[in-house]
Amino acid sequence: MAPSIQLDNITPNNKKLLQLINEVTLPVKFSDDYYKESSLNGFSKLSYYGETPVGVVKAKLQVPQGSSTPNIVYIESLAVLEPYRGLGIGKQFIDFIKQQAHISYIHEVTLHVWAKDEKVVQWYQKQGFVVKEKVPDYYKAHGLESPDALLLSLQV
Amino acid sequence: MSRRGAPIIANKEDGTFKEALTLFDSKQYKKSLKLAEQILKKNSNYSDAYSLKALNLYNLKEYEESEIYAQKAIIKGDKLPVTNHILGILRRQQGNHKQAADFFKAALEHGSTNNSIWRDLAIMQLQNRDYKYVIQSRHAFLESAMGYRQNWTSLSVAYYINEDYDAAVKTLIKIEDLVKDKIETEAEIIEDSEVYLFKLQALAKTDATAALKELEGIKTLDVTGALELKANCYMQLEQFDKAQKTYRELLKRNPDNYQYYRYLEAALGSSDKSAKLRLGLYDKLAKFYPRSDPPKFIPLTFLKAQDPEFEPRMRSYVLAQLKRSVPATFQNVKPFYKDSAKVAIIEKIVLQYLAGLENSPLEFVWTHYFLSLHYLRLGKLSEALKYVDAAIKHTPTIVEFYLLKARVLKHFGDLTQSCEVINFGRELDLQDRFVNTKTAKYYNRANQVDKALATVSMFTKNDSSPNGLKDLHTMQASWFIIENGEAFLRTYKETKDAKFLGLALKRFLGIVKIYEEFWTDQMDFHTFCMRKGTCRAYINLLEWEDTIYSSAMYKRALKGAVDAYFIILNEKLNEVEETYVKLNKKEKVAKMKQTEQDKIAYQAYTDDEDFYGHKLVDVLDPLGQLQIKFFNHLFTQSPDSILANEIQFQLQFEIGKKVALVLSALNKIVKADPKNVNIPYYVLSLKNQTKFTDSLSKKLIEKTLEKYELSDPNTLIDSYVTGGDFKSVLGLINVHNLDIPGLQLKPKIMELLGHLEPFEQSELLQLIK
């Protein structure tokens, strides 16, 4: 019997997992402030494969300039440990984010992705994301070679 | 009532005294004390008032003054019942149960009509293990209050512990008819059921047939207990067929109880039969109880590794668990690791299994985890590290992996890194208390006591204290206290700062206190269990209490204390309390500040002014202190145990007064453990001793040593130190440290050290003089 895949909250007691999974998975390194942030809100989730934490997503509402109501859910980071990919964990994250957008009456989900990592870009496209624009040098501060990013967008 | 030396007007004082007693009973100690003093002012011979004054003072925490008046009471009233009774109560409060019993006895001998003293006396006698006399006391009290079932039960238990089972049964039969129609409440029903089973347990000791007759169709709340007793009776009567049927009934109730399988085989007489026959039995049982472990596990214990049945069965046993990613899989097969042929098969099975796991991530990592533990057990540390590292790299979110890696690093001797790794694991799940305590333990191992305390304090009840040290002592968290004490002792050895020696002793004594509490906690049960009728549990409790001082934890504290007191004896310690007046003003301020900080960090008991343990270190007779505070408990409770006699040898040899005690200790060690690796050390210490100089002692030693081939110490050593394990090398080092001319052991020690794990090596290297 395959283990179940379930989402659970990030709490002060397990928030170290967010940093750990991100750091071993993503090409960029976030600042300590990113993890210190008390914004471990309803948009952030851990994914458990059986009893083992294997993935994590962190997202927030984005308010456009000159407005006071958010119109975008922005995924700040989404990571699944390498051996646990292809099991539907990432898809469950996206479904969860879509659902959250729906609850907040928001119709767009966006995120940045490293342009060079075609595999990842393809995966998002498979989930229905389209390239909205190319952002040159987005990852320059992180010291990545060819630091361009793609802004991906999903209409929900 | 006539009082010796009491004037005629005593009556008025009697009235006052009664009033004082009432006040004492309602805990108004000050008022009661005042009245007692009033009486004594008028009549300085009124010894009852002296004893009451002493008792009140004791309860007002005026311990020294209390003892002065207690002594006066003893002199003036040694033949008076009330004086003796009150003194008995005082001694009981002080925890001196031997003297309490003496006073209670004296009170009764001198005509006290207060029958409750018999009960108090019985409790003291039970506490003192004066079982012989309990019967009389329980009997006397029963006669004064025959209407209570618990008094009959008490007497019956008194007979039971004196192995007079007949009388135990007869006592209970007498009361059975009387209570028959009066059992109504739930408590009474439980009591009745328990006492009845106790009666049958007693009956079974002398007449199993009669017990079986009553067990037939018995109505009881403890069905399992009744069945176990029944099976036991059948075994006694050698009615094996009925016995095995009963064990099968028990198995139906709990097919996970290993004991039942063993008993079943005893009843079937199959334990020494062929493996094939036994396999047949267990395969049948496994079909009945497919979810139970024992029928699958036990065949693996009796099948030889070469048996063609072994490998496939082991495969299905191990893999069934690995497939479910059971973390404890290794724990479950660990018992087979004494047999290297079985180990080889397990290794082969698991490595084969691992090869096909590329696409099953959880099975993959947990199999790595298993293999790491496997290699750790075999002492192949680099392999162990390789596998656990791979597991962490694969799935870094599983806390168990960090625990294991820390453990492997510990075996490598790298305690600092070990702490870092385990603490990283702890941070992944701050709610996990198990990991928290393990981390605290590792910090203690690395002598980082402050971090250890800070970590464990996240889970303790801290109330107004800055950390959980006091709570850990109240909650009897001996695992922490002992690790903390051993850390302090190591720190002393590194820094030679006597402060840490005191702290170490303080912690070791903390363990002793916990075990003394275990012992005094019995007090309530001598009454409580009789009232509840839970005699079978009570008997088990008494038996357990008789072994507490040989528990592993107590022994650890004792060993630490031996180490510490011998240091006090042999080393010149830096001044424990620097003379305060010698310091200048600035130094004084700094010192006070330091003391305040230390108080926060180290004070284990509220209001303990000697939190450094200065008073424990600053003693004139360290060995005497060692005996009184630590050693006597074990030596009294298990006088023949190996550790007790090893310490006794060391102690009496050092004291150097009674050679008979030294030799008797050696004889007991040889008797209990003829291959003890320390025997060469003991023998050679005696041969080369200079402590005992009188001719009789020398003769006695000579006579004892005749048994040992001493023309060449090397032969003696070689005949005992055969293995290359930790204990053997330690034994060799002890001999080496005797510094016997012409004996060159260092090369051999160094060679053997090479086979030990790094952390064992460094521990032993420190001991070589």
Short mmCIF file of N, CA and C in Angstrom, two decimals, chain B residues 573-707:
data_model
loop_
_atom_site.label_atom_id
_atom_site.label_comp_id
_atom_site.label_asym_id
_atom_site.label_seq_id
_atom_site.Cartn_x
_atom_site.Cartn_y
_atom_site.Cartn_z
N LEU B 573 43.20 18.51 46.97
CA LEU B 573 42.23 19.33 46.27
C LEU B 573 42.53 20.81 46.46
N ASN B 574 42.18 21.59 45.45
CA ASN B 574 42.27 23.04 45.66
C ASN B 574 41.24 23.40 46.71
N GLU B 575 41.50 24.49 47.42
CA GLU B 575 40.63 24.85 48.53
C GLU B 575 39.20 25.00 48.03
N VAL B 576 38.32 24.27 48.67
CA VAL B 576 36.96 24.26 48.18
C VAL B 576 36.32 25.62 48.37
N GLU B 577 36.43 26.14 49.57
CA GLU B 577 35.90 27.48 49.79
C GLU B 577 37.06 28.41 50.00
N GLU B 578 37.31 29.22 48.99
CA GLU B 578 38.38 30.19 49.14
C GLU B 578 38.06 31.09 50.31
N THR B 579 39.07 31.33 51.12
CA THR B 579 38.80 32.14 52.30
C THR B 579 38.34 33.53 51.87
N TYR B 580 37.16 33.82 52.28
CA TYR B 580 36.49 35.03 51.83
C TYR B 580 37.25 36.28 52.25
N VAL B 581 37.78 36.26 53.51
CA VAL B 581 38.43 37.47 54.04
C VAL B 581 39.68 37.83 53.26
N LYS B 582 40.29 36.84 52.62
CA LYS B 582 41.54 37.11 51.91
C LYS B 582 41.33 37.98 50.68
N LEU B 583 40.11 38.03 50.20
CA LEU B 583 39.86 38.73 48.94
C LEU B 583 39.75 40.25 49.14
N ASN B 584 40.11 40.99 48.11
CA ASN B 584 39.87 42.42 48.18
C ASN B 584 38.45 42.71 47.75
N LYS B 585 38.08 43.96 47.84
CA LYS B 585 36.68 44.32 47.66
C LYS B 585 36.14 43.91 46.29
N LYS B 586 36.94 44.19 45.28
CA LYS B 586 36.51 43.89 43.92
C LYS B 586 36.31 42.39 43.73
N GLU B 587 37.27 41.66 44.26
CA GLU B 587 37.18 40.20 44.16
C GLU B 587 35.96 39.67 44.88
N LYS B 588 35.67 40.32 46.03
CA LYS B 588 34.50 39.88 46.80
C LYS B 588 33.22 40.04 45.98
N VAL B 589 33.09 41.18 45.33
CA VAL B 589 31.90 41.44 44.51
C VAL B 589 31.80 40.40 43.39
N ALA B 590 32.93 40.19 42.72
CA ALA B 590 32.95 39.23 41.62
C ALA B 590 32.56 37.84 42.11
N LYS B 591 33.09 37.49 43.27
CA LYS B 591 32.84 36.16 43.84
C LYS B 591 31.34 36.01 44.16
N MET B 592 30.78 37.06 44.75
CA MET B 592 29.36 36.98 45.10
C MET B 592 28.49 36.83 43.86
N LYS B 593 28.89 37.57 42.84
CA LYS B 593 28.14 37.51 41.59
C LYS B 593 28.20 36.09 41.00
N GLN B 594 29.40 35.55 41.02
CA GLN B 594 29.60 34.19 40.51
C GLN B 594 28.73 33.20 41.29
N THR B 595 28.73 33.35 42.61
CA THR B 595 27.96 32.45 43.44
C THR B 595 26.47 32.52 43.10
N GLU B 596 26.00 33.75 42.90
CA GLU B 596 24.59 33.92 42.55
C GLU B 596 24.26 33.19 41.23
N GLN B 597 25.17 33.37 40.26
CA GLN B 597 24.96 32.71 38.96
C GLN B 597 24.98 31.19 39.10
N ASP B 598 25.94 30.73 39.88
CA ASP B 598 26.07 29.28 40.08
C ASP B 598 24.83 28.73 40.77
N LYS B 599 24.30 29.53 41.69
CA LYS B 599 23.12 29.08 42.41
C LYS B 599 21.99 28.80 41.42
N ILE B 600 21.84 29.71 40.47
CA ILE B 600 20.81 29.53 39.46
C ILE B 600 21.09 28.28 38.62
N ALA B 601 22.35 28.11 38.27
CA ALA B 601 22.69 27.02 37.36
C ALA B 601 22.71 25.65 38.05
N TYR B 602 23.05 25.63 39.34
CA TYR B 602 23.36 24.34 39.96
C TYR B 602 22.45 23.94 41.12
N GLN B 603 21.66 24.88 41.66
CA GLN B 603 20.91 24.50 42.85
C GLN B 603 19.80 23.51 42.50
N ALA B 604 19.88 22.33 43.12
CA ALA B 604 18.95 21.26 42.74
C ALA B 604 17.76 21.16 43.68
N TYR B 605 17.90 21.69 44.88
CA TYR B 605 16.79 21.61 45.84
C TYR B 605 16.52 23.00 46.38
N THR B 606 15.24 23.32 46.53
CA THR B 606 14.87 24.62 47.08
C THR B 606 15.54 24.80 48.45
N ASP B 607 16.06 25.98 48.67
CA ASP B 607 16.68 26.33 49.96
C ASP B 607 17.94 25.54 50.29
N ASP B 608 18.48 24.83 49.34
CA ASP B 608 19.72 24.11 49.65
C ASP B 608 20.89 25.08 49.59
N GLU B 609 21.42 25.43 50.77
CA GLU B 609 22.51 26.41 50.80
C GLU B 609 23.82 25.79 50.31
N ASP B 610 23.97 24.49 50.50
CA ASP B 610 25.20 23.83 50.07
C ASP B 610 25.03 23.26 48.67
N PHE B 611 24.61 24.12 47.74
CA PHE B 611 24.31 23.59 46.40
C PHE B 611 25.56 23.18 45.64
N TYR B 612 26.73 23.66 46.08
CA TYR B 612 27.98 23.22 45.45
C TYR B 612 28.40 21.81 45.92
N GLY B 613 27.79 21.38 47.03
CA GLY B 613 28.25 20.11 47.61
C GLY B 613 29.58 20.24 48.34
N HIS B 614 29.89 21.45 48.82
CA HIS B 614 31.14 21.63 49.59
C HIS B 614 31.23 20.66 50.75
N LYS B 615 30.10 20.55 51.46
CA LYS B 615 30.11 19.72 52.67
C LYS B 615 30.35 18.25 52.34
N LEU B 616 30.03 17.85 51.13
CA LEU B 616 30.26 16.45 50.76
C LEU B 616 31.73 16.20 50.48
N VAL B 617 32.41 17.22 49.96
CA VAL B 617 33.82 17.06 49.61
C VAL B 617 34.71 17.29 50.82
N ASP B 618 34.30 18.26 51.65
CA ASP B 618 35.13 18.68 52.76
C ASP B 618 34.95 17.75 53.95
N VAL B 619 35.37 16.50 53.81
CA VAL B 619 35.16 15.53 54.88
C VAL B 619 36.48 14.90 55.29
N LEU B 620 36.55 14.49 56.56
CA LEU B 620 37.78 13.91 57.06
C LEU B 620 37.88 12.42 56.73
N ASP B 621 36.74 11.77 56.61
CA ASP B 621 36.76 10.33 56.38
C ASP B 621 36.00 9.98 55.10
N PRO B 622 36.57 10.31 53.95
CA PRO B 622 35.84 10.07 52.70
C PRO B 622 35.33 8.64 52.56
N LEU B 623 36.13 7.67 52.99
CA LEU B 623 35.69 6.29 52.80
C LEU B 623 34.52 5.95 53.70
N GLY B 624 34.53 6.51 54.92
CA GLY B 624 33.40 6.31 55.82
C GLY B 624 32.15 6.92 55.23
N GLN B 625 32.29 8.11 54.66
CA GLN B 625 31.15 8.77 54.03
C GLN B 625 30.62 7.95 52.86
N LEU B 626 31.56 7.42 52.10
CA LEU B 626 31.17 6.58 50.96
C LEU B 626 30.32 5.40 51.43
N GLN B 627 30.75 4.80 52.53
CA GLN B 627 30.00 3.65 53.04
C GLN B 627 28.61 4.07 53.51
N ILE B 628 28.58 5.10 54.34
CA ILE B 628 27.29 5.49 54.95
C ILE B 628 26.31 5.99 53.89
N LYS B 629 26.80 6.85 53.01
CA LYS B 629 25.87 7.52 52.11
C LYS B 629 25.53 6.68 50.88
N PHE B 630 26.45 5.86 50.42
CA PHE B 630 26.23 5.18 49.13
C PHE B 630 26.31 3.66 49.23
N PHE B 631 27.38 3.17 49.84
CA PHE B 631 27.71 1.77 49.67
C PHE B 631 26.85 0.82 50.50
N ASN B 632 26.55 1.21 51.76
CA ASN B 632 25.87 0.27 52.65
C ASN B 632 24.52 -0.21 52.12
N HIS B 633 23.82 0.66 51.41
CA HIS B 633 22.54 0.25 50.84
C HIS B 633 22.69 -1.01 50.00
N LEU B 634 23.65 -0.98 49.08
CA LEU B 634 23.84 -2.12 48.19
C LEU B 634 24.38 -3.31 48.97
N PHE B 635 25.35 -3.04 49.84
CA PHE B 635 26.01 -4.14 50.53
C PHE B 635 25.05 -4.87 51.46
N THR B 636 24.10 -4.11 52.04
CA THR B 636 23.11 -4.75 52.92
C THR B 636 22.11 -5.53 52.09
N GLN B 637 21.70 -4.94 50.97
CA GLN B 637 20.63 -5.57 50.20
C GLN B 637 21.14 -6.76 49.38
N SER B 638 22.30 -6.65 48.77
CA SER B 638 22.85 -7.79 48.01
C SER B 638 24.29 -8.04 48.41
N PRO B 639 24.49 -8.64 49.58
CA PRO B 639 25.85 -8.80 50.10
C PRO B 639 26.73 -9.72 49.26
N ASP B 640 26.12 -10.48 48.36
CA ASP B 640 26.94 -11.40 47.56
C ASP B 640 27.17 -10.92 46.13
N SER B 641 26.61 -9.77 45.78
CA SER B 641 26.74 -9.34 44.40
C SER B 641 28.18 -8.98 44.06
N ILE B 642 28.51 -9.09 42.79
CA ILE B 642 29.90 -8.89 42.37
C ILE B 642 30.34 -7.46 42.65
N LEU B 643 29.52 -6.50 42.19
CA LEU B 643 29.92 -5.10 42.35
C LEU B 643 30.12 -4.77 43.83
N ALA B 644 29.19 -5.22 44.67
CA ALA B 644 29.29 -4.91 46.10
C ALA B 644 30.63 -5.39 46.63
N ASN B 645 31.05 -6.58 46.23
CA ASN B 645 32.30 -7.11 46.78
C ASN B 645 33.54 -6.52 46.11
N GLU B 646 33.39 -6.10 44.87
CA GLU B 646 34.52 -5.40 44.24
C GLU B 646 34.81 -4.10 45.01
N ILE B 647 33.71 -3.39 45.34
CA ILE B 647 33.90 -2.14 46.07
C ILE B 647 34.38 -2.43 47.49
N GLN B 648 33.79 -3.46 48.10
CA GLN B 648 34.17 -3.83 49.45
C GLN B 648 35.67 -4.16 49.51
N PHE B 649 36.16 -4.86 48.52
CA PHE B 649 37.59 -5.19 48.47
C PHE B 649 38.41 -3.90 48.46
N GLN B 650 38.05 -3.03 47.55
CA GLN B 650 38.77 -1.78 47.36
C GLN B 650 38.77 -0.96 48.66
N LEU B 651 37.59 -0.88 49.27
CA LEU B 651 37.41 -0.10 50.50
C LEU B 651 38.23 -0.67 51.65
N GLN B 652 38.02 -1.96 51.92
CA GLN B 652 38.67 -2.57 53.08
C GLN B 652 40.17 -2.68 52.89
N PHE B 653 40.59 -2.84 51.65
CA PHE B 653 42.03 -2.87 51.38
C PHE B 653 42.63 -1.51 51.69
N GLU B 654 41.95 -0.47 51.27
CA GLU B 654 42.44 0.89 51.49
C GLU B 654 42.42 1.23 52.98
N ILE B 655 41.32 0.87 53.67
CA ILE B 655 41.22 1.14 55.10
C ILE B 655 42.31 0.38 55.85
N GLY B 656 42.55 -0.86 55.41
CA GLY B 656 43.70 -1.60 55.92
C GLY B 656 43.61 -2.03 57.37
N LYS B 657 42.41 -2.27 57.85
CA LYS B 657 42.31 -2.68 59.26
C LYS B 657 41.92 -4.15 59.42
N LYS B 658 40.91 -4.57 58.63
CA LYS B 658 40.41 -5.93 58.84
C LYS B 658 40.65 -6.77 57.59
N VAL B 659 41.70 -7.56 57.65
CA VAL B 659 42.07 -8.34 56.48
C VAL B 659 41.00 -9.38 56.14
N ALA B 660 40.28 -9.83 57.17
CA ALA B 660 39.25 -10.84 56.93
C ALA B 660 38.19 -10.32 55.97
N LEU B 661 37.86 -9.04 56.09
CA LEU B 661 36.85 -8.45 55.22
C LEU B 661 37.35 -8.39 53.78
N VAL B 662 38.64 -8.08 53.62
CA VAL B 662 39.23 -8.03 52.28
C VAL B 662 39.16 -9.41 51.63
N LEU B 663 39.57 -10.40 52.39
CA LEU B 663 39.65 -11.75 51.83
C LEU B 663 38.26 -12.32 51.55
N SER B 664 37.33 -12.00 52.43
CA SER B 664 35.98 -12.52 52.20
C SER B 664 35.39 -11.90 50.94
N ALA B 665 35.70 -10.61 50.70
CA ALA B 665 35.22 -9.97 49.48
C ALA B 665 35.79 -10.69 48.26
N LEU B 666 37.10 -10.96 48.31
CA LEU B 666 37.73 -11.65 47.18
C LEU B 666 37.09 -13.01 46.95
N ASN B 667 36.87 -13.74 48.04
CA ASN B 667 36.27 -15.08 47.90
C ASN B 667 34.89 -15.00 47.27
N LYS B 668 34.13 -14.00 47.67
CA LYS B 668 32.78 -13.88 47.11
C LYS B 668 32.83 -13.54 45.62
N ILE B 669 33.79 -12.71 45.24
CA ILE B 669 33.92 -12.38 43.81
C ILE B 669 34.24 -13.65 43.02
N VAL B 670 35.21 -14.39 43.53
CA VAL B 670 35.63 -15.61 42.82
C VAL B 670 34.47 -16.59 42.73
N LYS B 671 33.68 -16.65 43.80
CA LYS B 671 32.55 -17.58 43.82
C LYS B 671 31.48 -17.16 42.80
N ALA B 672 31.17 -15.86 42.78
CA ALA B 672 30.09 -15.39 41.91
C ALA B 672 30.53 -15.30 40.46
N ASP B 673 31.83 -15.06 40.24
CA ASP B 673 32.30 -14.81 38.88
C ASP B 673 33.73 -15.34 38.75
N PRO B 674 33.85 -16.67 38.61
CA PRO B 674 35.19 -17.29 38.66
C PRO B 674 36.14 -16.79 37.58
N LYS B 675 35.59 -16.20 36.52
CA LYS B 675 36.47 -15.75 35.44
C LYS B 675 36.67 -14.24 35.46
N ASN B 676 36.29 -13.60 36.55
CA ASN B 676 36.38 -12.15 36.66
C ASN B 676 37.77 -11.64 36.25
N VAL B 677 37.76 -10.71 35.30
CA VAL B 677 39.05 -10.25 34.75
C VAL B 677 39.88 -9.46 35.77
N ASN B 678 39.27 -9.07 36.87
CA ASN B 678 40.01 -8.29 37.85
C ASN B 678 40.72 -9.15 38.89
N ILE B 679 40.53 -10.46 38.81
CA ILE B 679 41.14 -11.33 39.83
C ILE B 679 42.67 -11.15 39.90
N PRO B 680 43.38 -11.08 38.76
CA PRO B 680 44.83 -10.86 38.87
C PRO B 680 45.15 -9.57 39.63
N TYR B 681 44.33 -8.56 39.42
CA TYR B 681 44.56 -7.29 40.11
C TYR B 681 44.41 -7.48 41.62
N TYR B 682 43.33 -8.16 42.03
CA TYR B 682 43.12 -8.36 43.46
C TYR B 682 44.24 -9.20 44.07
N VAL B 683 44.57 -10.28 43.38
CA VAL B 683 45.59 -11.19 43.91
C VAL B 683 46.94 -10.49 44.03
N LEU B 684 47.30 -9.76 42.98
CA LEU B 684 48.61 -9.10 43.00
C LEU B 684 48.64 -7.93 43.99
N SER B 685 47.50 -7.26 44.16
CA SER B 685 47.47 -6.21 45.19
C SER B 685 47.76 -6.82 46.55
N LEU B 686 47.16 -7.98 46.80
CA LEU B 686 47.38 -8.63 48.10
C LEU B 686 48.82 -9.10 48.23
N LYS B 687 49.34 -9.64 47.16
CA LYS B 687 50.71 -10.17 47.21
C LYS B 687 51.72 -9.06 47.53
N ASN B 688 51.48 -7.90 46.96
CA ASN B 688 52.45 -6.81 47.11
C ASN B 688 52.04 -5.78 48.16
N GLN B 689 51.10 -6.16 49.01
CA GLN B 689 50.54 -5.16 49.91
C GLN B 689 51.50 -4.80 51.04
N THR B 690 51.34 -3.59 51.56
CA THR B 690 52.15 -3.18 52.71
C THR B 690 51.25 -2.68 53.84
N LYS B 691 49.96 -2.80 53.64
CA LYS B 691 49.02 -2.24 54.62
C LYS B 691 48.91 -3.10 55.87
N PHE B 692 48.83 -4.40 55.64
CA PHE B 692 48.62 -5.30 56.78
C PHE B 692 49.98 -5.86 57.18
N THR B 693 50.41 -5.48 58.40
CA THR B 693 51.78 -5.84 58.78
C THR B 693 51.85 -6.89 59.88
N ASP B 694 50.75 -7.09 60.61
CA ASP B 694 50.82 -8.07 61.70
C ASP B 694 50.88 -9.48 61.13
N SER B 695 51.45 -10.36 61.91
CA SER B 695 51.76 -11.69 61.37
C SER B 695 50.50 -12.49 61.06
N LEU B 696 49.45 -12.31 61.86
CA LEU B 696 48.22 -13.07 61.60
C LEU B 696 47.63 -12.70 60.24
N SER B 697 47.54 -11.39 59.99
CA SER B 697 47.00 -10.93 58.71
C SER B 697 47.83 -11.48 57.57
N LYS B 698 49.14 -11.37 57.71
CA LYS B 698 50.02 -11.85 56.63
C LYS B 698 49.79 -13.33 56.36
N LYS B 699 49.60 -14.07 57.45
CA LYS B 699 49.38 -15.51 57.30
C LYS B 699 48.08 -15.78 56.54
N LEU B 700 47.05 -15.03 56.92
CA LEU B 700 45.75 -15.22 56.27
C LEU B 700 45.85 -14.93 54.78
N ILE B 701 46.57 -13.86 54.45
CA ILE B 701 46.72 -13.50 53.05
C ILE B 701 47.46 -14.62 52.31
N GLU B 702 48.54 -15.06 52.93
CA GLU B 702 49.35 -16.11 52.31
C GLU B 702 48.51 -17.34 52.00
N LYS B 703 47.68 -17.68 52.98
CA LYS B 703 46.85 -18.88 52.83
C LYS B 703 45.87 -18.72 51.65
N THR B 704 45.28 -17.53 51.55
CA THR B 704 44.34 -17.28 50.45
C THR B 704 45.05 -17.34 49.10
N LEU B 705 46.27 -16.79 49.08
CA LEU B 705 46.97 -16.69 47.80
C LEU B 705 47.52 -18.04 47.32
N GLU B 706 47.54 -19.01 48.22
CA GLU B 706 48.07 -20.33 47.83
C GLU B 706 47.36 -20.88 46.58
N LYS B 707 46.08 -20.53 46.46
CA LYS B 707 45.27 -21.07 45.36
C LYS B 707 45.75 -20.59 43.99
#
